[in-house]
Tab-separated table of C-alpha atoms in Angstrom:
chain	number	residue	atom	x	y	z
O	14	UNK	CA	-62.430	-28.951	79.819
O	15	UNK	CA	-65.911	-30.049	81.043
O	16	UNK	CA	-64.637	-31.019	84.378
O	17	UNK	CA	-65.446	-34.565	86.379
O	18	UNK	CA	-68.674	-35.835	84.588
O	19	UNK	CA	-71.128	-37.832	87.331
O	20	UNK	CA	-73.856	-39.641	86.113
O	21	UNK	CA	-76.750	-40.453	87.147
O	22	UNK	CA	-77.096	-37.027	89.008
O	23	UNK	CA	-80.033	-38.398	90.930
O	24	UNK	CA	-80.901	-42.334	91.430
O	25	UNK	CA	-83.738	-43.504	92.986
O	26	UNK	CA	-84.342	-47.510	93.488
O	27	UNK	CA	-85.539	-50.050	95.627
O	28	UNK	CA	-83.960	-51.812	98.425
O	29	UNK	CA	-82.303	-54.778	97.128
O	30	UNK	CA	-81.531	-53.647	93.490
O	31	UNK	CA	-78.557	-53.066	91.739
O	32	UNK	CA	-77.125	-49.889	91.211
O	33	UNK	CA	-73.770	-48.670	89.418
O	34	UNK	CA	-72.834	-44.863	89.197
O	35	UNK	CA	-70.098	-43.419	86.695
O	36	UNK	CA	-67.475	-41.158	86.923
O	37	UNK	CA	-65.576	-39.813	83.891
O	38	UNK	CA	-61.997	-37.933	85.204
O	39	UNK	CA	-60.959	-34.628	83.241
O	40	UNK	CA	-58.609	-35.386	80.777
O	41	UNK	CA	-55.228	-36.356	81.802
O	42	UNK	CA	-55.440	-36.755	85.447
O	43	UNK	CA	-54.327	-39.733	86.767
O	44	UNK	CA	-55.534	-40.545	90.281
O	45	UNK	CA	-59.453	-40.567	91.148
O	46	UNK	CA	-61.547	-40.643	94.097
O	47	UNK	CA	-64.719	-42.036	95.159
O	48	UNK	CA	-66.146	-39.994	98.003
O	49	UNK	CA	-70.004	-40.554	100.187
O	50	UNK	CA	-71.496	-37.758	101.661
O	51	UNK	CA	-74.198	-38.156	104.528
O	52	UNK	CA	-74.986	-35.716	106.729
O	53	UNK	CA	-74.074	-38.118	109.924
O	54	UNK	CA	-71.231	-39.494	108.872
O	55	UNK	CA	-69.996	-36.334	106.592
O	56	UNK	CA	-67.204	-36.544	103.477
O	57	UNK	CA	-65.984	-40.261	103.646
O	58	UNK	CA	-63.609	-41.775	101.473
O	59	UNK	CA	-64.504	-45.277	99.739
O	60	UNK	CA	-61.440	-45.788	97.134
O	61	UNK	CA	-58.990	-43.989	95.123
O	62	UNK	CA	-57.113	-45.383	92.357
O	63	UNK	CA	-53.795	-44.263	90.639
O	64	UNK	CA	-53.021	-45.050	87.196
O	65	UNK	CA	-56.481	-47.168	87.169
O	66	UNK	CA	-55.294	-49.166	89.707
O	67	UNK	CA	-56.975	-49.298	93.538
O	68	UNK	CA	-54.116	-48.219	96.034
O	69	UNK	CA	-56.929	-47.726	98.866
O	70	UNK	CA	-60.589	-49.405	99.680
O	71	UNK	CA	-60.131	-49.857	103.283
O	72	UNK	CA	-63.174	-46.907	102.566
O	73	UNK	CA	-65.453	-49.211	101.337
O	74	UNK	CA	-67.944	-50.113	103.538
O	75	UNK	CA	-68.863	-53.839	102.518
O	76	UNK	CA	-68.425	-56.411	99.718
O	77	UNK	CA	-71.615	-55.145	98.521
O	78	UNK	CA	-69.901	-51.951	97.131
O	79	UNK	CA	-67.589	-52.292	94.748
O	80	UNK	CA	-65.744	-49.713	91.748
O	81	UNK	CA	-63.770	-50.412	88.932
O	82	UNK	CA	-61.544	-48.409	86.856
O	83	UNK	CA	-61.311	-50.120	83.264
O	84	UNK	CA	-59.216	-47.396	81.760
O	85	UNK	CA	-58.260	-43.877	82.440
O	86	UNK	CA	-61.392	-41.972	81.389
O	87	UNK	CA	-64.120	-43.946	82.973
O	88	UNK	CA	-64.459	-45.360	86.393
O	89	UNK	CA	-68.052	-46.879	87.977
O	90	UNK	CA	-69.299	-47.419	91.537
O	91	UNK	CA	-71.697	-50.546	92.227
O	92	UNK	CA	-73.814	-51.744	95.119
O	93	UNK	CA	-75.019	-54.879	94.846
O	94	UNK	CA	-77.812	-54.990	96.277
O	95	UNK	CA	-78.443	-51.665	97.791
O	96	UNK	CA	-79.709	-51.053	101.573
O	97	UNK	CA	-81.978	-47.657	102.485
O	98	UNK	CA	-78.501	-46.680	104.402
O	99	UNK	CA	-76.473	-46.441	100.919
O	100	UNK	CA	-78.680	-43.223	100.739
O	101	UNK	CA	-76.093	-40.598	100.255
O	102	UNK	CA	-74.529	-38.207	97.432
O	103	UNK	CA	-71.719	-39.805	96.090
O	104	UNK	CA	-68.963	-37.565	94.605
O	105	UNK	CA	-66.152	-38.373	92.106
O	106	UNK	CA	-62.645	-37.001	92.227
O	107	UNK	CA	-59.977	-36.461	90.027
O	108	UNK	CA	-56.639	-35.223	90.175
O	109	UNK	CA	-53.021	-35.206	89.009
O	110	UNK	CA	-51.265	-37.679	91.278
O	111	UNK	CA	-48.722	-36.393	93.621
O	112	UNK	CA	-50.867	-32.855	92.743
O	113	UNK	CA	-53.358	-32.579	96.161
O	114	UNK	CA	-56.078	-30.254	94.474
O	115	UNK	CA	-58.843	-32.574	93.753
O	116	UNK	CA	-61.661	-31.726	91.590
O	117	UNK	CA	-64.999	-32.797	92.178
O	118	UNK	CA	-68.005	-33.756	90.268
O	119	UNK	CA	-71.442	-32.722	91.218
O	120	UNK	CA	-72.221	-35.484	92.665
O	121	UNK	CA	-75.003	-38.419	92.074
O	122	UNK	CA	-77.770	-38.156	94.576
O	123	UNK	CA	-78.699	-41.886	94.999
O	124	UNK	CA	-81.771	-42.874	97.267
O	125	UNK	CA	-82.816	-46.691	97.950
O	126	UNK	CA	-86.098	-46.475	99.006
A	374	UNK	CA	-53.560	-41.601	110.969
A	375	UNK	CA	-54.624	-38.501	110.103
A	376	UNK	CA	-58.259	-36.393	111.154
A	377	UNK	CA	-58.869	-32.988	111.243
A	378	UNK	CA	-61.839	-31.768	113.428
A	379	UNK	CA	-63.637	-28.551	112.750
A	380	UNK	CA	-64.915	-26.540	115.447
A	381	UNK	CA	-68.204	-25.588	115.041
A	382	UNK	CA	-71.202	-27.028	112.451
A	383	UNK	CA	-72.652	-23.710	112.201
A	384	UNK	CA	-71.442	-20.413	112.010
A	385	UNK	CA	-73.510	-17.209	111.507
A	386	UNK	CA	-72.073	-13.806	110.629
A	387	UNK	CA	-73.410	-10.502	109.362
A	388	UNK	CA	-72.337	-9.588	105.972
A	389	UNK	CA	-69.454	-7.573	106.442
A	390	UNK	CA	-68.097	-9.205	109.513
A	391	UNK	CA	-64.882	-10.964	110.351
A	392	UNK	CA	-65.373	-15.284	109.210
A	393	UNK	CA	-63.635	-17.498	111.456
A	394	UNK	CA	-64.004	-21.328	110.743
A	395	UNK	CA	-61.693	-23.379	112.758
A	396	UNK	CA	-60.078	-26.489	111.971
A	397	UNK	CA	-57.871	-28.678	113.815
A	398	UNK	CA	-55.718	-31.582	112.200
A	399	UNK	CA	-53.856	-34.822	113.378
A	400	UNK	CA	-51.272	-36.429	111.446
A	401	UNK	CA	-47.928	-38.454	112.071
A	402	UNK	CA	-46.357	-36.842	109.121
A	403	UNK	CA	-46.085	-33.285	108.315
A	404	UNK	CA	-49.601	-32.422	106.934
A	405	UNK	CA	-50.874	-30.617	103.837
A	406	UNK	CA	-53.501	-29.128	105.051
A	407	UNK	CA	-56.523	-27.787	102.219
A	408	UNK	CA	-60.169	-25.708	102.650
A	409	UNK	CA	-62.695	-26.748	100.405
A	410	UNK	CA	-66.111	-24.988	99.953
A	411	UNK	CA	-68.978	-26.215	98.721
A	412	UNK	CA	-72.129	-24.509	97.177
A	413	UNK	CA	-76.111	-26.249	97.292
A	414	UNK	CA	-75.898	-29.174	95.183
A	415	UNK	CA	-72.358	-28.673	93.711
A	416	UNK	CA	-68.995	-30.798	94.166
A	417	UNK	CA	-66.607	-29.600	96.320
A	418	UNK	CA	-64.231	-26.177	95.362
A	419	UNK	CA	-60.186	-25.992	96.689
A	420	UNK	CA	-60.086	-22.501	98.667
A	421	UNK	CA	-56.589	-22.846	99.773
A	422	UNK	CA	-53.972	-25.616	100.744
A	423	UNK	CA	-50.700	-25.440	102.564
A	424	UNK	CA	-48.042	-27.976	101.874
A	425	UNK	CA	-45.145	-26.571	104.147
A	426	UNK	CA	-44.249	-23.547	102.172
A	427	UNK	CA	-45.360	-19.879	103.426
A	428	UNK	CA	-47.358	-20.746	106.847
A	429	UNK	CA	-50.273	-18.030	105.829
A	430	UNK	CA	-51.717	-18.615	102.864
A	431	UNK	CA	-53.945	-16.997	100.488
A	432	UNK	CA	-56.923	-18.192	98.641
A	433	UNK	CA	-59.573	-17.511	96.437
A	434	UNK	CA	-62.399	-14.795	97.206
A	435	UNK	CA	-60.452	-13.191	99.919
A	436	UNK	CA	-60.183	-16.265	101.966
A	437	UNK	CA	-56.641	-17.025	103.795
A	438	UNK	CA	-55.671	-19.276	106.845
A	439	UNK	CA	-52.842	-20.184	108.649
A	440	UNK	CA	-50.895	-22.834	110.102
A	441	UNK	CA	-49.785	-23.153	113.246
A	442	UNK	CA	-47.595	-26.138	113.862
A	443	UNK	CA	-47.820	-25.574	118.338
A	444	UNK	CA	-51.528	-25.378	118.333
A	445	UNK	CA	-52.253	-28.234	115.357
A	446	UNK	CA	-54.531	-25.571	113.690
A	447	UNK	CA	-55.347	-24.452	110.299
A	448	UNK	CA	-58.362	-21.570	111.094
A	449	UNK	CA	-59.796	-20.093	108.102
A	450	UNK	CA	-60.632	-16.587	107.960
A	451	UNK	CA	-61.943	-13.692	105.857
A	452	UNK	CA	-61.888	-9.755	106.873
A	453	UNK	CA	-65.523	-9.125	105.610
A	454	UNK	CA	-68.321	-11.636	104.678
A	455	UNK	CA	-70.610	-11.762	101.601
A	456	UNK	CA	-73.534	-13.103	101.103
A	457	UNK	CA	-72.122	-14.969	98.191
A	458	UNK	CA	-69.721	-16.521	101.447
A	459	UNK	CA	-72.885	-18.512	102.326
A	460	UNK	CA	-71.530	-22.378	101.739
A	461	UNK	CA	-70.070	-25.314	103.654
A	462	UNK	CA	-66.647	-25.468	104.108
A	463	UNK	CA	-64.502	-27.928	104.536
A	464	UNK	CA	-61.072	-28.578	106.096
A	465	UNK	CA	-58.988	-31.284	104.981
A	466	UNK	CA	-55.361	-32.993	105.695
A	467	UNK	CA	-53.598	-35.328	103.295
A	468	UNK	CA	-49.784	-37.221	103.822
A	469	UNK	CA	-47.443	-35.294	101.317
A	470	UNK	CA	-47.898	-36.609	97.916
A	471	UNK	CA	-50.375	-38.925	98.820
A	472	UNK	CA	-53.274	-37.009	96.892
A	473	UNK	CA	-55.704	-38.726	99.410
A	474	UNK	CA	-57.810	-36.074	101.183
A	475	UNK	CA	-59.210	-37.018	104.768
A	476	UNK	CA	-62.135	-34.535	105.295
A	477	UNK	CA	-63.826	-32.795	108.332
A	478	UNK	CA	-67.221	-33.031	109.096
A	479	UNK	CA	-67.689	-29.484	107.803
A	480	UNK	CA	-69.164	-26.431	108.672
A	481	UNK	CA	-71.782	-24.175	107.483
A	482	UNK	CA	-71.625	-20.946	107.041
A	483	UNK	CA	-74.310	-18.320	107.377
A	484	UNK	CA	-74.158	-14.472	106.378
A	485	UNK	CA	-76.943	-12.093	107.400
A	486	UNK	CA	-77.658	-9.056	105.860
């Protein structure tokens, strides 16, 4: 298996611009995790969905972030529009739910300059 | 709620020397309690967990910790450090079953030669 598949793995765009990241689960797990990682605020996390529905967002920082899981291979990750502060690597997750060993993608390095 | 604090942001050793990283969790249910590491620009790795079977568990690359209910602590340790220990490491809590992984702030861990 080719493991959690982030992409971009590095975005760079301008204050006030739109920008979606994507998150493709391994193959048969059924629960997936957005994650941000800064190095002030450390591991947070945004949303996780089971069975491509979202059981938790209180993690998301504002309406300008949202994520969307249209079926059980592909989830995305928009902010709309994004601030300098969204500047952070932002890791995807998946897992078998009720299973607590979470695998991780490599992460999408996203600056808003 | 649950939180877990880890004790320390840095930690140097020599190679060859006892690793200590110490974590400390909160939780109003009985925890399962995880150590993730995490390699320069890579997603996040499961060490070990615990989820209220053998108190002293064993993980990958010579890496075990223990849980101690009376103190709240789940320290991770490893007799004798390699330089290939040189990461950040995480501890983590979750609710049983929930799959939802509350992270520490991490710490980083050094290895001299």
């Amino acid at each position: 298996d080719a493991g959690v598949i982030q992409s971009p793995r590095h975005e760079v765009t301008e204050m006030g611009q739109e920008v979606t990241l994507r998150c493709k689960p391994i193959s048969g797990h059924n629960s997936l995790f957005w994650y941000r990682q800064t190095m002030m605020r450390g591991l947070e996390l945004l949303i996780y969905f089971n069975n491509n529905v979202p059981i938790d967002d209180s993690g998301m920082p504002e309406d300008r972030f949202s994520a969307k899981m249209p079926n059980a291979s592909f989830s995305t990750l928009k902010i709309q529009p994004s601030e300098p502060r969204d500047s952070a690597v932002y890791f995807c997750a998946s897992s078998l739910k009720g299973r607590e060993k979470l695998f991780f993608g490599s992460g999408t390095q996203l600056s808003v300059l | 709620a649950q939180s877990v604090t880890q004790l320390g942001s840095h930690v140097s050793v020599s190679e060859g020397a006892l690793v200590l990283l110490r974590c400390n969790y909160s939780s109003s249910v009985p925890p399962y309690l995880f150590w993730y590491v995490q390699y320069p620009n890579q997603g996040l790795q499961l060490l070990l967990k615990y989820t209220s079977a053998a108190t002293l568990v064993k993980g990958i690359n010579g890496f075990e910790a223990e849980f101690k209910k009376s103190e709240t602590s789940f320290h991770l340790t490893k007799p004798s450090a390699h330089m290939s220990d040189a990461a950040e490491y995480f501890c983590a809590v979750s609710g049983p079953g929930t799959g939802k992984l509350i992270f520490g702030q991490g710490t980083t861990l050094q290895v001299k030669p």
